[in-house]
mmCIF file of N, CA and C in Angstrom:
data_model
loop_
_atom_site.group_PDB
_atom_site.id
_atom_site.type_symbol
_atom_site.label_atom_id
_atom_site.label_comp_id
_atom_site.label_asym_id
_atom_site.label_seq_id
_atom_site.Cartn_x
_atom_site.Cartn_y
_atom_site.Cartn_z
ATOM 1 N N ARG V 1 7.748 19.019 -4.669
ATOM 2 C CA ARG V 1 6.654 18.110 -4.993
ATOM 3 C C ARG V 1 7.171 16.778 -5.524
ATOM 4 N N MET V 2 8.128 16.849 -6.450
ATOM 5 C CA MET V 2 8.673 15.621 -7.025
ATOM 6 C C MET V 2 9.400 14.810 -5.954
ATOM 7 N N THR V 3 10.089 15.505 -5.061
ATOM 8 C CA THR V 3 10.798 14.815 -3.980
ATOM 9 C C THR V 3 9.805 14.084 -3.082
ATOM 10 N N LYS V 4 8.697 14.751 -2.759
ATOM 11 C CA LYS V 4 7.675 14.136 -1.913
ATOM 12 C C LYS V 4 7.108 12.882 -2.588
ATOM 13 N N PHE V 5 6.852 12.975 -3.889
ATOM 14 C CA PHE V 5 6.349 11.823 -4.646
ATOM 15 C C PHE V 5 7.348 10.666 -4.602
ATOM 16 N N LEU V 6 8.627 10.966 -4.816
ATOM 17 C CA LEU V 6 9.658 9.916 -4.826
ATOM 18 C C LEU V 6 9.813 9.267 -3.447
ATOM 19 N N ILE V 7 9.718 10.082 -2.403
ATOM 20 C CA ILE V 7 9.812 9.533 -1.040
ATOM 21 C C ILE V 7 8.617 8.626 -0.760
ATOM 22 N N ARG V 8 7.407 9.064 -1.132
ATOM 23 C CA ARG V 8 6.200 8.237 -0.945
ATOM 24 C C ARG V 8 6.329 6.930 -1.716
ATOM 25 N N TRP V 9 6.837 7.024 -2.938
ATOM 26 C CA TRP V 9 7.025 5.840 -3.778
ATOM 27 C C TRP V 9 7.994 4.869 -3.102
ATOM 28 N N ALA V 10 9.096 5.395 -2.571
ATOM 29 C CA ALA V 10 10.082 4.549 -1.887
ATOM 30 C C ALA V 10 9.477 3.917 -0.629
ATOM 31 N N ILE V 11 8.697 4.688 0.110
ATOM 32 C CA ILE V 11 8.043 4.156 1.312
ATOM 33 C C ILE V 11 7.116 3.004 0.935
ATOM 34 N N ASN V 12 6.317 3.180 -0.121
ATOM 35 C CA ASN V 12 5.433 2.107 -0.578
ATOM 36 C C ASN V 12 6.221 0.879 -0.992
ATOM 37 N N ALA V 13 7.338 1.091 -1.684
ATOM 38 C CA ALA V 13 8.166 -0.039 -2.134
ATOM 39 C C ALA V 13 8.711 -0.816 -0.940
ATOM 40 N N VAL V 14 9.242 -0.111 0.039
ATOM 41 C CA VAL V 14 9.783 -0.776 1.230
ATOM 42 C C VAL V 14 8.671 -1.498 1.988
ATOM 43 N N ALA V 15 7.517 -0.848 2.137
ATOM 44 C CA ALA V 15 6.394 -1.446 2.865
ATOM 45 C C ALA V 15 5.911 -2.723 2.173
ATOM 46 N N LEU V 16 5.798 -2.686 0.849
ATOM 47 C CA LEU V 16 5.403 -3.893 0.105
ATOM 48 C C LEU V 16 6.435 -4.999 0.261
ATOM 49 N N TYR V 17 7.706 -4.633 0.204
ATOM 50 C CA TYR V 17 8.771 -5.622 0.335
ATOM 51 C C TYR V 17 8.751 -6.263 1.728
ATOM 52 N N VAL V 18 8.530 -5.460 2.755
ATOM 53 C CA VAL V 18 8.447 -6.003 4.119
ATOM 54 C C VAL V 18 7.253 -6.955 4.228
ATOM 55 N N ALA V 19 6.133 -6.600 3.623
ATOM 56 C CA ALA V 19 4.963 -7.487 3.645
ATOM 57 C C ALA V 19 5.281 -8.817 2.974
ATOM 58 N N VAL V 20 6.021 -8.779 1.871
ATOM 59 C CA VAL V 20 6.419 -10.014 1.186
ATOM 60 C C VAL V 20 7.301 -10.858 2.102
ATOM 61 N N LEU V 21 8.210 -10.213 2.819
ATOM 62 C CA LEU V 21 9.124 -10.934 3.713
ATOM 63 C C LEU V 21 8.426 -11.511 4.940
ATOM 64 N N VAL V 22 7.441 -10.785 5.478
ATOM 65 C CA VAL V 22 6.867 -11.110 6.787
ATOM 66 C C VAL V 22 5.604 -11.966 6.699
ATOM 67 N N VAL V 23 4.772 -11.732 5.702
ATOM 68 C CA VAL V 23 3.455 -12.363 5.670
ATOM 69 C C VAL V 23 3.469 -13.623 4.807
ATOM 70 N N PRO V 24 3.199 -14.784 5.418
ATOM 71 C CA PRO V 24 3.077 -15.992 4.617
ATOM 72 C C PRO V 24 1.838 -15.878 3.722
ATOM 73 N N GLY V 25 1.993 -16.231 2.467
ATOM 74 C CA GLY V 25 0.860 -16.129 1.553
ATOM 75 C C GLY V 25 0.919 -14.899 0.666
ATOM 76 N N ILE V 26 1.879 -14.013 0.935
ATOM 77 C CA ILE V 26 2.157 -12.903 0.022
ATOM 78 C C ILE V 26 3.543 -13.171 -0.550
ATOM 79 N N ASP V 27 3.581 -13.382 -1.850
ATOM 80 C CA ASP V 27 4.834 -13.788 -2.487
ATOM 81 C C ASP V 27 5.169 -12.888 -3.673
ATOM 82 N N TYR V 28 6.463 -12.683 -3.850
ATOM 83 C CA TYR V 28 6.959 -11.933 -4.993
ATOM 84 C C TYR V 28 8.175 -12.657 -5.548
ATOM 85 N N ILE V 29 8.185 -12.840 -6.857
ATOM 86 C CA ILE V 29 9.332 -13.445 -7.522
ATOM 87 C C ILE V 29 9.743 -12.497 -8.638
ATOM 88 N N GLY V 30 10.981 -12.059 -8.598
ATOM 89 C CA GLY V 30 11.458 -11.174 -9.655
ATOM 90 C C GLY V 30 12.522 -10.221 -9.163
ATOM 91 N N GLU V 31 12.887 -9.301 -10.038
ATOM 92 C CA GLU V 31 13.898 -8.296 -9.748
ATOM 93 C C GLU V 31 13.327 -7.206 -8.837
ATOM 94 N N TRP V 32 14.203 -6.417 -8.263
ATOM 95 C CA TRP V 32 13.770 -5.341 -7.370
ATOM 96 C C TRP V 32 12.964 -4.281 -8.112
ATOM 97 N N THR V 33 13.166 -4.168 -9.416
ATOM 98 C CA THR V 33 12.411 -3.170 -10.180
ATOM 99 C C THR V 33 10.914 -3.491 -10.205
ATOM 100 N N GLY V 34 10.582 -4.773 -10.106
ATOM 101 C CA GLY V 34 9.173 -5.162 -10.047
ATOM 102 C C GLY V 34 8.488 -4.609 -8.818
ATOM 103 N N ILE V 35 9.208 -4.566 -7.693
ATOM 104 C CA ILE V 35 8.664 -3.988 -6.459
ATOM 105 C C ILE V 35 8.392 -2.496 -6.668
ATOM 106 N N LEU V 36 9.274 -1.832 -7.404
ATOM 107 C CA LEU V 36 9.053 -0.407 -7.687
ATOM 108 C C LEU V 36 7.788 -0.200 -8.509
ATOM 109 N N TRP V 37 7.563 -1.072 -9.508
ATOM 110 C CA TRP V 37 6.340 -0.970 -10.309
ATOM 111 C C TRP V 37 5.110 -1.258 -9.454
ATOM 112 N N LEU V 38 5.210 -2.257 -8.583
ATOM 113 C CA LEU V 38 4.093 -2.559 -7.675
ATOM 114 C C LEU V 38 3.793 -1.375 -6.764
ATOM 115 N N ALA V 39 4.858 -0.743 -6.260
ATOM 116 C CA ALA V 39 4.678 0.415 -5.382
ATOM 117 C C ALA V 39 3.989 1.558 -6.127
ATOM 118 N N LEU V 40 4.315 1.718 -7.403
ATOM 119 C CA LEU V 40 3.661 2.746 -8.208
ATOM 120 C C LEU V 40 2.181 2.425 -8.396
ATOM 121 N N ILE V 41 1.875 1.168 -8.716
ATOM 122 C CA ILE V 41 0.483 0.731 -8.862
ATOM 123 C C ILE V 41 -0.272 0.938 -7.554
ATOM 124 N N PHE V 42 0.335 0.505 -6.448
ATOM 125 C CA PHE V 42 -0.282 0.631 -5.129
ATOM 126 C C PHE V 42 -0.533 2.097 -4.779
ATOM 127 N N GLY V 43 0.451 2.948 -5.064
ATOM 128 C CA GLY V 43 0.302 4.374 -4.788
ATOM 129 C C GLY V 43 -0.801 5.013 -5.615
ATOM 130 N N LEU V 44 -0.878 4.636 -6.889
ATOM 131 C CA LEU V 44 -1.936 5.171 -7.742
ATOM 132 C C LEU V 44 -3.313 4.720 -7.277
ATOM 133 N N LEU V 45 -3.424 3.463 -6.876
ATOM 134 C CA LEU V 45 -4.701 2.969 -6.355
ATOM 135 C C LEU V 45 -5.089 3.711 -5.082
ATOM 136 N N ASN V 46 -4.097 3.943 -4.222
ATOM 137 C CA ASN V 46 -4.376 4.682 -2.984
ATOM 138 C C ASN V 46 -4.808 6.114 -3.268
ATOM 139 N N ALA V 47 -4.238 6.713 -4.311
ATOM 140 C CA ALA V 47 -4.573 8.099 -4.630
ATOM 141 C C ALA V 47 -5.896 8.228 -5.374
ATOM 142 N N LEU V 48 -6.220 7.254 -6.217
ATOM 143 C CA LEU V 48 -7.384 7.386 -7.088
ATOM 144 C C LEU V 48 -8.605 6.583 -6.630
ATOM 145 N N VAL V 49 -8.402 5.338 -6.221
ATOM 146 C CA VAL V 49 -9.521 4.450 -5.896
ATOM 147 C C VAL V 49 -9.926 4.548 -4.425
ATOM 148 N N ARG V 50 -8.943 4.667 -3.553
ATOM 149 C CA ARG V 50 -9.228 4.692 -2.113
ATOM 150 C C ARG V 50 -10.222 5.784 -1.707
ATOM 151 N N PRO V 51 -10.063 7.033 -2.197
ATOM 152 C CA PRO V 51 -11.054 8.058 -1.802
ATOM 153 C C PRO V 51 -12.479 7.690 -2.225
ATOM 154 N N LEU V 52 -12.625 7.084 -3.392
ATOM 155 C CA LEU V 52 -13.956 6.661 -3.840
ATOM 156 C C LEU V 52 -14.522 5.574 -2.939
ATOM 157 N N LEU V 53 -13.684 4.588 -2.614
ATOM 158 C CA LEU V 53 -14.135 3.519 -1.724
ATOM 159 C C LEU V 53 -14.522 4.063 -0.355
ATOM 160 N N LYS V 54 -13.730 4.990 0.163
ATOM 161 C CA LYS V 54 -14.043 5.575 1.463
ATOM 162 C C LYS V 54 -15.349 6.370 1.415
ATOM 163 N N PHE V 55 -15.572 7.070 0.311
ATOM 164 C CA PHE V 55 -16.799 7.850 0.166
ATOM 165 C C PHE V 55 -18.024 6.932 0.153
ATOM 166 N N PHE V 56 -17.960 5.874 -0.656
ATOM 167 C CA PHE V 56 -19.120 4.990 -0.795
ATOM 168 C C PHE V 56 -19.343 4.090 0.416
ATOM 169 N N THR V 57 -18.303 3.871 1.209
ATOM 170 C CA THR V 57 -18.458 3.016 2.390
ATOM 171 C C THR V 57 -18.441 3.832 3.685
ATOM 172 N N CYS V 58 -18.620 5.123 3.574
ATOM 173 C CA CYS V 58 -18.588 6.000 4.747
ATOM 174 C C CYS V 58 -19.489 5.522 5.892
ATOM 175 N N PRO V 59 -20.736 5.108 5.625
ATOM 176 C CA PRO V 59 -21.563 4.619 6.737
ATOM 177 C C PRO V 59 -20.945 3.400 7.442
ATOM 178 N N LEU V 60 -20.333 2.497 6.661
ATOM 179 C CA LEU V 60 -19.686 1.329 7.276
ATOM 180 C C LEU V 60 -18.470 1.737 8.097
ATOM 181 N N ILE V 61 -17.726 2.699 7.597
ATOM 182 C CA ILE V 61 -16.547 3.179 8.333
ATOM 183 C C ILE V 61 -16.988 3.782 9.662
ATOM 184 N N ILE V 62 -18.033 4.568 9.628
ATOM 185 C CA ILE V 62 -18.547 5.180 10.862
ATOM 186 C C ILE V 62 -19.100 4.109 11.803
ATOM 187 N N LEU V 63 -19.878 3.186 11.269
ATOM 188 C CA LEU V 63 -20.490 2.125 12.065
ATOM 189 C C LEU V 63 -19.448 1.246 12.768
ATOM 190 N N THR V 64 -18.309 1.003 12.082
ATOM 191 C CA THR V 64 -17.260 0.140 12.650
ATOM 192 C C THR V 64 -16.164 0.946 13.342
ATOM 193 N N LEU V 65 -16.430 2.237 13.544
ATOM 194 C CA LEU V 65 -15.464 3.132 14.206
ATOM 195 C C LEU V 65 -14.111 3.157 13.482
ATOM 196 N N GLY V 66 -14.159 3.114 12.163
ATOM 197 C CA GLY V 66 -12.947 3.219 11.356
ATOM 198 C C GLY V 66 -12.296 1.902 10.971
ATOM 199 N N LEU V 67 -12.739 0.807 11.577
ATOM 200 C CA LEU V 67 -12.099 -0.482 11.298
ATOM 201 C C LEU V 67 -12.322 -0.965 9.869
ATOM 202 N N PHE V 68 -13.379 -0.475 9.225
ATOM 203 C CA PHE V 68 -13.639 -0.900 7.844
ATOM 204 C C PHE V 68 -12.556 -0.409 6.890
ATOM 205 N N THR V 69 -11.783 0.591 7.307
ATOM 206 C CA THR V 69 -10.681 1.051 6.453
ATOM 207 C C THR V 69 -9.657 -0.060 6.239
ATOM 208 N N PHE V 70 -9.546 -0.987 7.188
ATOM 209 C CA PHE V 70 -8.655 -2.142 6.985
ATOM 210 C C PHE V 70 -9.147 -3.008 5.835
ATOM 211 N N VAL V 71 -10.458 -3.131 5.707
ATOM 212 C CA VAL V 71 -11.029 -3.894 4.595
ATOM 213 C C VAL V 71 -10.731 -3.183 3.269
ATOM 214 N N ILE V 72 -10.833 -1.867 3.263
ATOM 215 C CA ILE V 72 -10.504 -1.097 2.057
ATOM 216 C C ILE V 72 -9.040 -1.314 1.682
ATOM 217 N N ASN V 73 -8.148 -1.241 2.659
ATOM 218 C CA ASN V 73 -6.719 -1.472 2.400
ATOM 219 C C ASN V 73 -6.484 -2.885 1.870
ATOM 220 N N THR V 74 -7.218 -3.843 2.409
ATOM 221 C CA THR V 74 -7.112 -5.228 1.968
ATOM 222 C C THR V 74 -7.512 -5.362 0.505
ATOM 223 N N VAL V 75 -8.629 -4.738 0.151
ATOM 224 C CA VAL V 75 -9.100 -4.776 -1.236
ATOM 225 C C VAL V 75 -8.071 -4.135 -2.169
ATOM 226 N N LEU V 76 -7.488 -3.019 -1.746
ATOM 227 C CA LEU V 76 -6.493 -2.341 -2.575
ATOM 228 C C LEU V 76 -5.245 -3.197 -2.777
ATOM 229 N N LEU V 77 -4.838 -3.934 -1.749
ATOM 230 C CA LEU V 77 -3.674 -4.816 -1.885
ATOM 231 C C LEU V 77 -3.986 -5.962 -2.843
ATOM 232 N N MET V 78 -5.173 -6.535 -2.748
ATOM 233 C CA MET V 78 -5.559 -7.602 -3.666
ATOM 234 C C MET V 78 -5.670 -7.071 -5.104
ATOM 235 N N LEU V 79 -6.178 -5.862 -5.244
ATOM 236 C CA LEU V 79 -6.275 -5.238 -6.562
ATOM 237 C C LEU V 79 -4.879 -4.958 -7.137
ATOM 238 N N THR V 80 -3.956 -4.532 -6.284
ATOM 239 C CA THR V 80 -2.564 -4.326 -6.704
ATOM 240 C C THR V 80 -1.976 -5.624 -7.238
ATOM 241 N N SER V 81 -2.256 -6.729 -6.551
ATOM 242 C CA SER V 81 -1.777 -8.038 -6.996
ATOM 243 C C SER V 81 -2.340 -8.385 -8.371
ATOM 244 N N ASN V 82 -3.630 -8.187 -8.559
ATOM 245 C CA ASN V 82 -4.265 -8.507 -9.839
ATOM 246 C C ASN V 82 -3.726 -7.649 -10.975
ATOM 247 N N ILE V 83 -3.591 -6.355 -10.738
ATOM 248 C CA ILE V 83 -3.079 -5.459 -11.773
ATOM 249 C C ILE V 83 -1.615 -5.784 -12.077
ATOM 250 N N GLY V 84 -0.836 -6.011 -11.027
ATOM 251 C CA GLY V 84 0.568 -6.367 -11.218
ATOM 252 C C GLY V 84 0.724 -7.628 -12.049
ATOM 253 N N GLN V 85 -0.088 -8.639 -11.759
ATOM 254 C CA GLN V 85 -0.019 -9.890 -12.526
ATOM 255 C C GLN V 85 -0.407 -9.667 -13.984
ATOM 256 N N SER V 86 -1.347 -8.762 -14.236
ATOM 257 C CA SER V 86 -1.737 -8.492 -15.626
ATOM 258 C C SER V 86 -0.605 -7.809 -16.393
ATOM 259 N N PHE V 87 0.340 -7.190 -15.678
ATOM 260 C CA PHE V 87 1.520 -6.597 -16.305
ATOM 261 C C PHE V 87 2.723 -7.544 -16.260
ATOM 262 N N GLY V 88 2.497 -8.776 -15.814
ATOM 263 C CA GLY V 88 3.571 -9.763 -15.791
ATOM 264 C C GLY V 88 4.451 -9.720 -14.555
ATOM 265 N N ILE V 89 4.000 -9.039 -13.509
ATOM 266 C CA ILE V 89 4.754 -8.981 -12.258
ATOM 267 C C ILE V 89 4.261 -10.102 -11.359
ATOM 268 N N SER V 90 5.181 -10.938 -10.913
ATOM 269 C CA SER V 90 4.809 -12.112 -10.125
ATOM 270 C C SER V 90 4.643 -11.751 -8.652
ATOM 271 N N PHE V 91 3.529 -11.112 -8.338
ATOM 272 C CA PHE V 91 3.162 -10.728 -6.976
ATOM 273 C C PHE V 91 1.824 -11.359 -6.673
ATOM 274 N N THR V 92 1.802 -12.287 -5.720
ATOM 275 C CA THR V 92 0.571 -13.001 -5.418
ATOM 276 C C THR V 92 0.180 -12.826 -3.955
ATOM 277 N N VAL V 93 -1.118 -12.700 -3.761
ATOM 278 C CA VAL V 93 -1.703 -12.666 -2.426
ATOM 279 C C VAL V 93 -2.695 -13.820 -2.391
ATOM 280 N N ASP V 94 -2.468 -14.787 -1.483
ATOM 281 C CA ASP V 94 -3.240 -16.028 -1.490
ATOM 282 C C ASP V 94 -4.713 -15.878 -1.137
ATOM 283 N N GLY V 95 -5.064 -14.883 -0.337
ATOM 284 C CA GLY V 95 -6.464 -14.752 0.055
ATOM 285 C C GLY V 95 -6.715 -13.514 0.885
ATOM 286 N N PHE V 96 -7.957 -13.403 1.352
ATOM 287 C CA PHE V 96 -8.377 -12.221 2.098
ATOM 288 C C PHE V 96 -7.568 -12.021 3.375
ATOM 289 N N TRP V 97 -7.389 -13.080 4.156
ATOM 290 C CA TRP V 97 -6.710 -12.934 5.455
ATOM 291 C C TRP V 97 -5.247 -12.579 5.290
ATOM 292 N N GLN V 98 -4.597 -13.136 4.264
ATOM 293 C CA GLN V 98 -3.216 -12.773 3.987
ATOM 294 C C GLN V 98 -3.141 -11.305 3.559
ATOM 295 N N ALA V 99 -4.110 -10.884 2.732
ATOM 296 C CA ALA V 99 -4.145 -9.490 2.299
ATOM 297 C C ALA V 99 -4.417 -8.553 3.477
ATOM 298 N N LEU V 100 -5.283 -8.974 4.395
ATOM 299 C CA LEU V 100 -5.567 -8.163 5.579
ATOM 300 C C LEU V 100 -4.306 -7.992 6.421
ATOM 301 N N LEU V 101 -3.625 -9.093 6.694
ATOM 302 C CA LEU V 101 -2.385 -9.016 7.466
ATOM 303 C C LEU V 101 -1.338 -8.191 6.720
ATOM 304 N N GLY V 102 -1.246 -8.390 5.410
ATOM 305 C CA GLY V 102 -0.309 -7.621 4.596
ATOM 306 C C GLY V 102 -0.612 -6.133 4.624
ATOM 307 N N SER V 103 -1.885 -5.775 4.574
ATOM 308 C CA SER V 103 -2.248 -4.360 4.603
ATOM 309 C C SER V 103 -1.925 -3.727 5.954
ATOM 310 N N ILE V 104 -2.044 -4.513 7.018
ATOM 311 C CA ILE V 104 -1.667 -4.009 8.347
ATOM 312 C C ILE V 104 -0.158 -3.782 8.415
ATOM 313 N N VAL V 105 0.615 -4.750 7.904
ATOM 314 C CA VAL V 105 2.075 -4.608 7.879
ATOM 315 C C VAL V 105 2.471 -3.392 7.046
ATOM 316 N N ILE V 106 1.868 -3.238 5.874
ATOM 317 C CA ILE V 106 2.171 -2.104 5.002
ATOM 318 C C ILE V 106 1.840 -0.790 5.703
ATOM 319 N N SER V 107 0.710 -0.734 6.388
ATOM 320 C CA SER V 107 0.322 0.482 7.109
ATOM 321 C C SER V 107 1.327 0.813 8.206
ATOM 322 N N LEU V 108 1.722 -0.188 8.977
ATOM 323 C CA LEU V 108 2.676 0.046 10.070
ATOM 324 C C LEU V 108 4.031 0.516 9.552
ATOM 325 N N VAL V 109 4.529 -0.137 8.497
ATOM 326 C CA VAL V 109 5.818 0.260 7.916
ATOM 327 C C VAL V 109 5.724 1.672 7.347
ATOM 328 N N SER V 110 4.615 1.975 6.679
ATOM 329 C CA SER V 110 4.431 3.312 6.103
ATOM 330 C C SER V 110 4.391 4.390 7.181
ATOM 331 N N ILE V 111 3.676 4.111 8.254
ATOM 332 C CA ILE V 111 3.607 5.075 9.362
ATOM 333 C C ILE V 111 4.990 5.289 9.958
ATOM 334 N N PHE V 112 5.700 4.201 10.218
ATOM 335 C CA PHE V 112 7.034 4.271 10.815
ATOM 336 C C PHE V 112 7.986 5.063 9.927
ATOM 337 N N MET V 113 8.006 4.737 8.634
ATOM 338 C CA MET V 113 8.920 5.435 7.720
ATOM 339 C C MET V 113 8.515 6.890 7.515
ATOM 340 N N SER V 114 7.219 7.175 7.523
ATOM 341 C CA SER V 114 6.757 8.558 7.385
ATOM 342 C C SER V 114 7.177 9.398 8.589
ATOM 343 N N LEU V 115 7.175 8.790 9.769
ATOM 344 C CA LEU V 115 7.629 9.505 10.961
ATOM 345 C C LEU V 115 9.120 9.813 10.880
ATOM 346 N N ILE V 116 9.881 8.855 10.383
ATOM 347 C CA ILE V 116 11.329 9.057 10.243
ATOM 348 C C ILE V 116 11.621 10.140 9.197
ATOM 349 N N LEU V 117 10.868 10.115 8.114
ATOM 350 C CA LEU V 117 11.123 11.023 6.988
ATOM 351 C C LEU V 117 10.179 12.227 6.967
ATOM 352 N N ARG V 118 9.572 12.556 8.093
ATOM 353 C CA ARG V 118 8.551 13.606 8.107
ATOM 354 C C ARG V 118 9.082 14.959 7.651
ATOM 355 N N ASP V 119 10.325 15.296 7.965
ATOM 356 C CA ASP V 119 10.881 16.581 7.536
ATOM 357 C C ASP V 119 11.003 16.644 6.018
ATOM 358 N N GLU V 120 11.462 15.536 5.417
ATOM 359 C CA GLU V 120 11.589 15.491 3.967
ATOM 360 C C GLU V 120 10.215 15.555 3.292
ATOM 361 N N LEU V 121 9.214 14.891 3.907
ATOM 362 C CA LEU V 121 7.871 14.907 3.331
ATOM 363 C C LEU V 121 7.214 16.282 3.450
ATOM 364 N N LYS V 122 7.594 17.034 4.479
ATOM 365 C CA LYS V 122 7.043 18.386 4.631
ATOM 366 C C LYS V 122 7.821 19.398 3.792
ATOM 367 N N GLY V 123 8.979 19.002 3.307
ATOM 368 C CA GLY V 123 9.779 19.902 2.480
ATOM 369 C C GLY V 123 10.752 20.730 3.283
ATOM 370 N N LYS V 124 10.960 20.394 4.563
ATOM 371 C CA LYS V 124 11.914 21.132 5.404
ATOM 372 C C LYS V 124 13.295 20.532 5.257
ATOM 373 N N LYS V 125 14.291 21.328 5.587
ATOM 374 C CA LYS V 125 15.673 20.837 5.517
ATOM 375 C C LYS V 125 16.388 21.032 6.813
#
């Protein structure tokens, strides 16, 4: 269980870092440890807030054939930025469209890394 958590945390950290590198308008200034804290915040939001958002927006998700989940991911990335800044982490997202693109990049990197590390995530050796 702890290994799975650490792998997920690392995947989130790498995905956030790639978004910072690739998406104009998403910026991070600081040490690499700040990315780890951001990944923890992002992971907690995904675990705690995302299910609630999906539950309350279920009709919109169905109506848009699942595309509204991108909006949920966008909101979570913007919320991660706000929470991170309140803890003194210099992670900024300039606006909705940058957050949308960033959430797509994060999703793609997460999917790719999860496929590579699927045995470790399942607990197989």
